[in-house]
Each structure stands twice: as C-alpha cells, then as structure tokens.
Amino acid sequence: MIIAIDGPAASGKGTLAQRIAGHFGYVWLDTGLLYRAVARDVLAAGADLEDETAGARAAEALDAASLGDQALRSTAIGEAASVVAKHRGVRAALLDFQRNFARTPPGAVLDGRDIATVICPDADVKVLVTADVEVRARRRFEEYVRRGENVTFEEVLDIIRQRDARDASRTAAPLQKAPDAVLLDTTRMDIETAFMTALDIISRATGDRQNAR
Ligand code: CDP
C-alpha cells in the first residue's frame, strides 16, 4: 500500500502523513528532509546552492542516517532546500531511494511535492493537502515561536509566499495536482478533523480499487 501526500509549505502534510502511517502501522518518509539534507551538505562542502553538479553529488552521497538531524528543521535550511530542489540532477539522484522506500511492506506514506506525480504515480491513494497562505503562515509562525526562533508573522508569510512561487514555477517536478489526487483543504480544519477526513479519503480510494477488481 502506497499513500502519497503532497502539498505546499506548512499545509500540514507532514503531521497528517505521520498520523496516517501510525494509524495503519506503515512506514513514513518526509521527503522534504532529503532536499533539506542535500542543501545542508552542499553548504557544508562550501559549494553554491545554484551549482547543480555539487547538488547532484551531495544527493548521490546522501546518508539516510543523517535525516534525523534537528538542524534540518530551520527556516534557512528550508529556503536552501527549495533552491537545490529545482535541479533535475538532484531530483534524479533521490528518485530510487524514495521509490524503494515506498515499496516497504505492508505499506508506506510519503509526503512531499511530487509524490503522486513523479515518485509514485501508481500510489493507491493520492491526497493534495492545501490551506490558504495566511493560515499556513500562522501555523508555521506558531511552530517557530514554540521553538524560540526570532521571526515575525509578516516575515514568515513573505517566506511562504516566495516558497510557493518557487515550488510551483520550477520546471522540474513543480507542485501540481495529479489528475487522480483528492484535494484536502485544511483552511478551516484542526489536525483531528483533517486526519478523520484523510481516513475517509483513504477508505474510499482503497474501497473503490477493490470494487474495480
Ligand atoms: O514543510 P515545508 O514545506 O516547509 O518544507 P519541506 O516539505 O521540508 O520542503 C522543503 C523544500 O524541499 C520545498 O520547498 C521544496 O522545494 C522541496 N521539496 C521538493 O521539491 N520535493 C519534495 N518531494 C519535498 C520537498
């Protein structure tokens, strides 16, 4: 069973994917961490984030054991990740790792931007999680405040707007809805409601598949 959860920055896709995986006893991969780790390693090597060759080299050498690094969660690394993520060479180098992970029995939940469109086009369930940009910025701002980061709401809103534009406009695997993905707009939902709605989408999608057999 493969469940693909895509969505823009701070849409809540990570929290949702983690809860779904826990509920069904599946493994979970936050694919954003891969791009974050590549950005971290490019910077550590003293290379330029715009340098595709350096990015691809870092992606090929990526150590999956380093994905738990708390430093990957910072705003700066998130920004840097969206720069390395536009390079085709970086995305290609991370493809096999993600596809192999997706095949973990009895099931896997992957969250990202291109899971339903590029990584797992045959996923059993595809969900595109969205929310209005102000709501996403509010959630991300509250997360930063809890972590003691020194940012204003306006700064977070600005960063998220820029990131949305970058992720949607790039030519390599832009964030877009797969034709068969179900839209889950969490603007007016708390996490519990979003989770229950996602369970409903999953049971309908898997039920439909079984009925079609
Ligand atoms: O949660 P948030 O959106 O802040 O960050 P993330 O999911 O960790 O992703 C960081 C950046 O990595 C995104 O802005 C994307 O540019 C990139 N990314 C991607 O291109 N493809 C993915 N499957 C996941 C992330």
PDB file of C-alpha atoms and ligand atoms in Angstrom:
ATOM      1  CA  MET A   1       0.000   0.000   0.000  1.00  0.00           C
ATOM      2  CA  ILE A   2       1.416   3.391  -1.001  1.00  0.00           C
ATOM      3  CA  ILE A   3      -0.160   6.631   0.232  1.00  0.00           C
ATOM      4  CA  ALA A   4       1.073   9.852  -1.400  1.00  0.00           C
ATOM      5  CA  ILE A   5       0.516  13.129   0.462  1.00  0.00           C
ATOM      6  CA  ASP A   6       1.588  16.268  -1.391  1.00  0.00           C
ATOM      7  CA  GLY A   7       1.157  19.906  -0.522  1.00  0.00           C
ATOM      8  CA  PRO A   8       2.732  23.350  -0.229  1.00  0.00           C
ATOM      9  CA  ALA A   9       4.842  24.657   2.670  1.00  0.00           C
ATOM     10  CA  ALA A  10       3.163  24.421   6.082  1.00  0.00           C
ATOM     11  CA  SER A  11      -0.006  22.823   4.713  1.00  0.00           C
ATOM     12  CA  GLY A  12       0.139  20.239   7.500  1.00  0.00           C
ATOM     13  CA  LYS A  13       1.030  17.375   5.155  1.00  0.00           C
ATOM     14  CA  GLY A  14       3.857  16.129   7.407  1.00  0.00           C
ATOM     15  CA  THR A  15       1.735  15.902  10.550  1.00  0.00           C
ATOM     16  CA  LEU A  16      -1.026  14.241   8.570  1.00  0.00           C
ATOM     17  CA  ALA A  17       1.308  11.737   6.882  1.00  0.00           C
ATOM     18  CA  GLN A  18       2.866  10.799  10.215  1.00  0.00           C
ATOM     19  CA  ARG A  19      -0.535  10.202  11.803  1.00  0.00           C
ATOM     20  CA  ILE A  20      -1.790   8.142   8.888  1.00  0.00           C
ATOM     21  CA  ALA A  21       1.349   5.985   8.968  1.00  0.00           C
ATOM     22  CA  GLY A  22       0.961   5.471  12.734  1.00  0.00           C
ATOM     23  CA  HIS A  23      -2.702   4.569  12.348  1.00  0.00           C
ATOM     24  CA  PHE A  24      -2.081   1.824   9.772  1.00  0.00           C
ATOM     25  CA  GLY A  25       1.332   0.683  11.039  1.00  0.00           C
ATOM     26  CA  TYR A  26       3.063   1.867   7.841  1.00  0.00           C
ATOM     27  CA  VAL A  27       6.484   3.492   7.463  1.00  0.00           C
ATOM     28  CA  TRP A  28       6.615   7.252   6.836  1.00  0.00           C
ATOM     29  CA  LEU A  29       9.047   9.355   4.831  1.00  0.00           C
ATOM     30  CA  ASP A  30       9.095  13.157   4.929  1.00  0.00           C
ATOM     31  CA  THR A  31      10.761  13.639   1.532  1.00  0.00           C
ATOM     32  CA  GLY A  32      11.368  17.337   2.256  1.00  0.00           C
ATOM     33  CA  LEU A  33      14.083  16.140   4.626  1.00  0.00           C
ATOM     34  CA  LEU A  34      16.017  14.681   1.675  1.00  0.00           C
ATOM     35  CA  TYR A  35      16.178  18.078  -0.056  1.00  0.00           C
ATOM     36  CA  ARG A  36      16.954  19.767   3.241  1.00  0.00           C
ATOM     37  CA  ALA A  37      19.839  17.334   3.863  1.00  0.00           C
ATOM     38  CA  VAL A  38      21.205  17.891   0.347  1.00  0.00           C
ATOM     39  CA  ALA A  39      21.144  21.664   0.949  1.00  0.00           C
ATOM     40  CA  ARG A  40      22.915  21.185   4.294  1.00  0.00           C
ATOM     41  CA  ASP A  41      25.626  19.053   2.667  1.00  0.00           C
ATOM     42  CA  VAL A  42      26.131  21.429  -0.280  1.00  0.00           C
ATOM     43  CA  LEU A  43      26.596  24.320   2.151  1.00  0.00           C
ATOM     44  CA  ALA A  44      28.921  22.254   4.359  1.00  0.00           C
ATOM     45  CA  ALA A  45      31.071  21.478   1.309  1.00  0.00           C
ATOM     46  CA  GLY A  46      31.378  25.228   0.706  1.00  0.00           C
ATOM     47  CA  ALA A  47      29.574  24.937  -2.654  1.00  0.00           C
ATOM     48  CA  ASP A  48      26.890  27.160  -4.181  1.00  0.00           C
ATOM     49  CA  LEU A  49      23.222  26.109  -3.885  1.00  0.00           C
ATOM     50  CA  GLU A  50      22.784  27.087  -7.547  1.00  0.00           C
ATOM     51  CA  ASP A  51      25.519  24.610  -8.559  1.00  0.00           C
ATOM     52  CA  GLU A  52      23.613  21.609  -9.943  1.00  0.00           C
ATOM     53  CA  THR A  53      26.681  19.338 -10.116  1.00  0.00           C
ATOM     54  CA  ALA A  54      27.503  19.966  -6.441  1.00  0.00           C
ATOM     55  CA  GLY A  55      23.856  19.311  -5.556  1.00  0.00           C
ATOM     56  CA  ALA A  56      23.705  16.064  -7.501  1.00  0.00           C
ATOM     57  CA  ARG A  57      26.963  14.910  -5.908  1.00  0.00           C
ATOM     58  CA  ALA A  58      25.569  15.635  -2.415  1.00  0.00           C
ATOM     59  CA  ALA A  59      22.312  13.833  -3.302  1.00  0.00           C
ATOM     60  CA  GLU A  60      24.180  10.741  -4.534  1.00  0.00           C
ATOM     61  CA  ALA A  61      26.304  10.649  -1.362  1.00  0.00           C
ATOM     62  CA  LEU A  62      23.352  11.321   0.974  1.00  0.00           C
ATOM     63  CA  ASP A  63      23.460   9.373   4.228  1.00  0.00           C
ATOM     64  CA  ALA A  64      19.870   8.449   5.199  1.00  0.00           C
ATOM     65  CA  ALA A  65      21.040   8.072   8.819  1.00  0.00           C
ATOM     66  CA  SER A  66      21.612  11.863   8.953  1.00  0.00           C
ATOM     67  CA  LEU A  67      17.948  12.722   8.270  1.00  0.00           C
ATOM     68  CA  GLY A  68      17.175  12.956  11.994  1.00  0.00           C
ATOM     69  CA  ASP A  69      19.451  15.995  12.304  1.00  0.00           C
ATOM     70  CA  GLN A  70      17.409  18.714  14.114  1.00  0.00           C
ATOM     71  CA  ALA A  71      19.299  21.432  12.223  1.00  0.00           C
ATOM     72  CA  LEU A  72      17.375  20.364   9.098  1.00  0.00           C
ATOM     73  CA  ARG A  73      14.200  21.936  10.553  1.00  0.00           C
ATOM     74  CA  SER A  74      15.425  25.540  10.428  1.00  0.00           C
ATOM     75  CA  THR A  75      13.889  28.221   8.200  1.00  0.00           C
ATOM     76  CA  ALA A  76      17.221  28.831   6.493  1.00  0.00           C
ATOM     77  CA  ILE A  77      17.645  25.174   5.508  1.00  0.00           C
ATOM     78  CA  GLY A  78      14.028  25.075   4.266  1.00  0.00           C
ATOM     79  CA  GLU A  79      14.803  28.009   1.982  1.00  0.00           C
ATOM     80  CA  ALA A  80      18.067  26.429   0.809  1.00  0.00           C
ATOM     81  CA  ALA A  81      16.232  23.135   0.176  1.00  0.00           C
ATOM     82  CA  SER A  82      13.825  24.797  -2.234  1.00  0.00           C
ATOM     83  CA  VAL A  83      16.823  26.087  -4.220  1.00  0.00           C
ATOM     84  CA  VAL A  84      18.575  22.692  -4.592  1.00  0.00           C
ATOM     85  CA  ALA A  85      15.185  21.035  -5.248  1.00  0.00           C
ATOM     86  CA  LYS A  86      14.846  22.808  -8.599  1.00  0.00           C
ATOM     87  CA  HIS A  87      17.860  20.941 -10.046  1.00  0.00           C
ATOM     88  CA  ARG A  88      16.911  17.911 -12.156  1.00  0.00           C
ATOM     89  CA  GLY A  89      20.209  16.187 -11.248  1.00  0.00           C
ATOM     90  CA  VAL A  90      19.361  16.421  -7.539  1.00  0.00           C
ATOM     91  CA  ARG A  91      15.825  15.076  -8.034  1.00  0.00           C
ATOM     92  CA  ALA A  92      17.040  12.213 -10.231  1.00  0.00           C
ATOM     93  CA  ALA A  93      19.630  11.156  -7.641  1.00  0.00           C
ATOM     94  CA  LEU A  94      16.925  10.944  -4.931  1.00  0.00           C
ATOM     95  CA  LEU A  95      14.399   9.018  -7.002  1.00  0.00           C
ATOM     96  CA  ASP A  96      15.467   5.407  -6.331  1.00  0.00           C
ATOM     97  CA  PHE A  97      15.739   5.929  -2.587  1.00  0.00           C
ATOM     98  CA  GLN A  98      12.146   7.213  -2.463  1.00  0.00           C
ATOM     99  CA  ARG A  99      10.752   4.505  -4.737  1.00  0.00           C
ATOM    100  CA  ASN A 100      12.461   1.750  -2.749  1.00  0.00           C
ATOM    101  CA  PHE A 101      11.160   3.215   0.489  1.00  0.00           C
ATOM    102  CA  ALA A 102       7.632   3.325  -0.960  1.00  0.00           C
ATOM    103  CA  ARG A 103       7.757  -0.421  -1.530  1.00  0.00           C
ATOM    104  CA  THR A 104       8.286  -1.214   2.179  1.00  0.00           C
ATOM    105  CA  PRO A 105       5.695  -3.799   3.296  1.00  0.00           C
ATOM    106  CA  PRO A 106       2.977  -3.642   4.453  1.00  0.00           C
ATOM    107  CA  GLY A 107       2.719  -0.002   3.384  1.00  0.00           C
ATOM    108  CA  ALA A 108       4.361   3.410   3.206  1.00  0.00           C
ATOM    109  CA  VAL A 109       3.228   7.014   3.458  1.00  0.00           C
ATOM    110  CA  LEU A 110       5.385   9.589   1.670  1.00  0.00           C
ATOM    111  CA  ASP A 111       4.829  13.319   1.917  1.00  0.00           C
ATOM    112  CA  GLY A 112       6.291  15.939  -0.410  1.00  0.00           C
ATOM    113  CA  ARG A 113       5.578  17.914  -3.564  1.00  0.00           C
ATOM    114  CA  ASP A 114       5.834  15.365  -6.389  1.00  0.00           C
ATOM    115  CA  ILE A 115       4.975  12.034  -4.770  1.00  0.00           C
ATOM    116  CA  ALA A 116       1.720  11.488  -6.690  1.00  0.00           C
ATOM    117  CA  THR A 117       3.009  12.993  -9.944  1.00  0.00           C
ATOM    118  CA  VAL A 118       6.600  11.703 -10.255  1.00  0.00           C
ATOM    119  CA  ILE A 119       7.794   9.411  -7.460  1.00  0.00           C
ATOM    120  CA  CYS A 120       4.767   7.097  -7.100  1.00  0.00           C
ATOM    121  CA  PRO A 121       2.348   7.748  -9.974  1.00  0.00           C
ATOM    122  CA  ASP A 122       0.800   4.351  -9.182  1.00  0.00           C
ATOM    123  CA  ALA A 123       0.169   5.124  -5.484  1.00  0.00           C
ATOM    124  CA  ASP A 124      -3.004   3.537  -4.087  1.00  0.00           C
ATOM    125  CA  VAL A 125      -4.100   6.842  -2.536  1.00  0.00           C
ATOM    126  CA  LYS A 126      -3.161  10.385  -3.569  1.00  0.00           C
ATOM    127  CA  VAL A 127      -4.026  13.389  -1.423  1.00  0.00           C
ATOM    128  CA  LEU A 128      -3.173  17.028  -2.130  1.00  0.00           C
ATOM    129  CA  VAL A 129      -3.300  18.959   1.138  1.00  0.00           C
ATOM    130  CA  THR A 130      -3.814  22.710   0.868  1.00  0.00           C
ATOM    131  CA  ALA A 131      -4.755  25.678   3.063  1.00  0.00           C
ATOM    132  CA  ASP A 132      -4.906  29.452   2.490  1.00  0.00           C
ATOM    133  CA  VAL A 133      -1.486  31.055   2.620  1.00  0.00           C
ATOM    134  CA  GLU A 134      -2.300  33.186   5.718  1.00  0.00           C
ATOM    135  CA  VAL A 135      -3.408  30.098   7.619  1.00  0.00           C
ATOM    136  CA  ARG A 136      -0.265  28.199   6.637  1.00  0.00           C
ATOM    137  CA  ALA A 137       1.895  31.161   7.633  1.00  0.00           C
ATOM    138  CA  ARG A 138       0.090  31.367  11.006  1.00  0.00           C
ATOM    139  CA  ARG A 139       0.738  27.663  11.684  1.00  0.00           C
ATOM    140  CA  ARG A 140       4.402  27.926  10.696  1.00  0.00           C
ATOM    141  CA  PHE A 141       4.824  31.126  12.756  1.00  0.00           C
ATOM    142  CA  GLU A 142       3.392  29.413  15.853  1.00  0.00           C
ATOM    143  CA  GLU A 143       5.745  26.472  15.295  1.00  0.00           C
ATOM    144  CA  TYR A 144       8.734  28.865  15.168  1.00  0.00           C
ATOM    145  CA  VAL A 145       7.584  30.715  18.288  1.00  0.00           C
ATOM    146  CA  ARG A 146       7.356  27.390  20.160  1.00  0.00           C
ATOM    147  CA  ARG A 147      10.906  26.614  19.056  1.00  0.00           C
ATOM    148  CA  GLY A 148      12.142  30.030  20.174  1.00  0.00           C
ATOM    149  CA  GLU A 149      13.021  31.299  16.663  1.00  0.00           C
ATOM    150  CA  ASN A 150      13.070  35.062  16.375  1.00  0.00           C
ATOM    151  CA  VAL A 151      10.749  35.873  13.423  1.00  0.00           C
ATOM    152  CA  THR A 152       7.649  37.973  12.843  1.00  0.00           C
ATOM    153  CA  PHE A 153       4.405  36.732  11.281  1.00  0.00           C
ATOM    154  CA  GLU A 154       4.947  39.054   8.283  1.00  0.00           C
ATOM    155  CA  GLU A 155       8.392  37.558   7.662  1.00  0.00           C
ATOM    156  CA  VAL A 156       7.000  34.018   7.750  1.00  0.00           C
ATOM    157  CA  LEU A 157       4.155  34.993   5.390  1.00  0.00           C
ATOM    158  CA  ASP A 158       6.665  36.516   2.999  1.00  0.00           C
ATOM    159  CA  ILE A 159       8.917  33.426   3.088  1.00  0.00           C
ATOM    160  CA  ILE A 160       5.983  31.078   2.454  1.00  0.00           C
ATOM    161  CA  ARG A 161       4.738  33.192  -0.467  1.00  0.00           C
ATOM    162  CA  GLN A 162       8.198  33.105  -2.039  1.00  0.00           C
ATOM    163  CA  ARG A 163       8.494  29.366  -1.476  1.00  0.00           C
ATOM    164  CA  ASP A 164       5.050  28.724  -3.012  1.00  0.00           C
ATOM    165  CA  ALA A 165       6.091  30.702  -6.086  1.00  0.00           C
ATOM    166  CA  ARG A 166       9.409  28.859  -6.395  1.00  0.00           C
ATOM    167  CA  ASP A 167       7.915  25.377  -5.910  1.00  0.00           C
ATOM    168  CA  ALA A 168       5.034  25.989  -8.329  1.00  0.00           C
ATOM    169  CA  SER A 169       7.002  27.721 -11.088  1.00  0.00           C
ATOM    170  CA  ARG A 170      10.080  25.485 -11.405  1.00  0.00           C
ATOM    171  CA  THR A 171      10.238  23.279 -14.495  1.00  0.00           C
ATOM    172  CA  ALA A 172      11.477  20.133 -12.694  1.00  0.00           C
ATOM    173  CA  ALA A 173       8.594  18.436 -10.846  1.00  0.00           C
ATOM    174  CA  PRO A 174       6.627  21.560  -9.843  1.00  0.00           C
ATOM    175  CA  LEU A 175       3.962  21.183  -7.180  1.00  0.00           C
ATOM    176  CA  GLN A 176       0.791  20.341  -9.086  1.00  0.00           C
ATOM    177  CA  LYS A 177      -2.280  18.222  -8.555  1.00  0.00           C
ATOM    178  CA  ALA A 178      -2.210  14.731 -10.062  1.00  0.00           C
ATOM    179  CA  PRO A 179      -5.444  14.255 -12.042  1.00  0.00           C
ATOM    180  CA  ASP A 180      -6.496  11.418  -9.708  1.00  0.00           C
ATOM    181  CA  ALA A 181      -5.494  13.134  -6.427  1.00  0.00           C
ATOM    182  CA  VAL A 182      -8.154  14.164  -3.899  1.00  0.00           C
ATOM    183  CA  LEU A 183      -7.946  17.760  -2.651  1.00  0.00           C
ATOM    184  CA  LEU A 184      -7.984  18.196   1.125  1.00  0.00           C
ATOM    185  CA  ASP A 185      -8.348  21.873   2.062  1.00  0.00           C
ATOM    186  CA  THR A 186      -7.462  22.224   5.756  1.00  0.00           C
ATOM    187  CA  THR A 187      -8.004  26.003   5.989  1.00  0.00           C
ATOM    188  CA  ARG A 188     -10.894  25.568   8.414  1.00  0.00           C
ATOM    189  CA  MET A 189      -9.864  22.226   9.910  1.00  0.00           C
ATOM    190  CA  ASP A 190      -7.889  21.364  13.003  1.00  0.00           C
ATOM    191  CA  ILE A 191      -5.500  18.443  12.755  1.00  0.00           C
ATOM    192  CA  GLU A 192      -8.027  15.974  14.160  1.00  0.00           C
ATOM    193  CA  THR A 193     -10.652  16.907  11.541  1.00  0.00           C
ATOM    194  CA  ALA A 194      -8.031  16.806   8.773  1.00  0.00           C
ATOM    195  CA  PHE A 195      -6.946  13.346   9.946  1.00  0.00           C
ATOM    196  CA  MET A 196     -10.515  11.983  10.022  1.00  0.00           C
ATOM    197  CA  THR A 197     -11.175  13.437   6.563  1.00  0.00           C
ATOM    198  CA  ALA A 198      -7.964  11.849   5.247  1.00  0.00           C
ATOM    199  CA  LEU A 199      -9.004   8.444   6.667  1.00  0.00           C
ATOM    200  CA  ASP A 200     -12.265   8.829   4.824  1.00  0.00           C
ATOM    201  CA  ILE A 201     -10.465   9.641   1.550  1.00  0.00           C
ATOM    202  CA  ILE A 202      -8.215   6.595   2.043  1.00  0.00           C
ATOM    203  CA  SER A 203     -11.048   4.196   2.731  1.00  0.00           C
ATOM    204  CA  ARG A 204     -12.966   5.474  -0.283  1.00  0.00           C
ATOM    205  CA  ALA A 205      -9.914   5.233  -2.578  1.00  0.00           C
ATOM    206  CA  THR A 206      -8.932   1.734  -1.447  1.00  0.00           C
ATOM    207  CA  GLY A 207     -12.564   0.571  -1.447  1.00  0.00           C
ATOM    208  CA  ASP A 208     -13.012   1.862  -4.993  1.00  0.00           C
ATOM    209  CA  ARG A 209      -9.905  -0.045  -6.077  1.00  0.00           C
ATOM    210  CA  GLN A 210     -11.134  -3.253  -4.545  1.00  0.00           C
ATOM    211  CA  ASN A 211     -14.540  -2.846  -6.164  1.00  0.00           C
ATOM    212  CA  ALA A 212     -12.890  -2.292  -9.542  1.00  0.00           C
ATOM    213  CA  ARG A 213     -11.081  -5.659  -9.358  1.00  0.00           C
TER     214      ARG A 213
HETATM  215  O1  CDP B   1       7.317  21.739   5.283  1.00  0.00           O
HETATM  216  P1  CDP B   1       7.980  22.655   4.339  1.00  0.00           P
HETATM  217  O2  CDP B   1       7.225  22.830   3.084  1.00  0.00           O
HETATM  218  O3  CDP B   1       8.457  23.923   4.926  1.00  0.00           O
HETATM  219  O4  CDP B   1       9.331  22.011   3.870  1.00  0.00           O
HETATM  220  P2  CDP B   1       9.661  20.632   3.261  1.00  0.00           P
HETATM  221  O5  CDP B   1       8.468  19.825   2.925  1.00  0.00           O
HETATM  222  O6  CDP B   1      10.688  20.065   4.151  1.00  0.00           O
HETATM  223  O7  CDP B   1      10.339  21.006   1.844  1.00  0.00           O
HETATM  224  C1  CDP B   1      11.414  21.912   1.713  1.00  0.00           C
HETATM  225  C2  CDP B   1      11.604  22.192   0.214  1.00  0.00           C
HETATM  226  O8  CDP B   1      12.040  20.990  -0.436  1.00  0.00           O
HETATM  227  C3  CDP B   1      10.336  22.591  -0.534  1.00  0.00           C
HETATM  228  O9  CDP B   1      10.129  23.981  -0.565  1.00  0.00           O
HETATM  229  C4  CDP B   1      10.552  22.036  -1.935  1.00  0.00           C
HETATM  230  O10 CDP B   1      11.212  22.962  -2.758  1.00  0.00           O
HETATM  231  C5  CDP B   1      11.482  20.875  -1.719  1.00  0.00           C
HETATM  232  N1  CDP B   1      10.787  19.576  -1.866  1.00  0.00           N
HETATM  233  C6  CDP B   1      10.614  19.083  -3.150  1.00  0.00           C
HETATM  234  O11 CDP B   1      10.973  19.736  -4.113  1.00  0.00           O
HETATM  235  N2  CDP B   1      10.058  17.864  -3.338  1.00  0.00           N
HETATM  236  C7  CDP B   1       9.636  17.125  -2.300  1.00  0.00           C
HETATM  237  N3  CDP B   1       9.120  15.921  -2.530  1.00  0.00           N
HETATM  238  C8  CDP B   1       9.772  17.614  -0.981  1.00  0.00           C
HETATM  239  C9  CDP B   1      10.347  18.867  -0.801  1.00  0.00           C
END
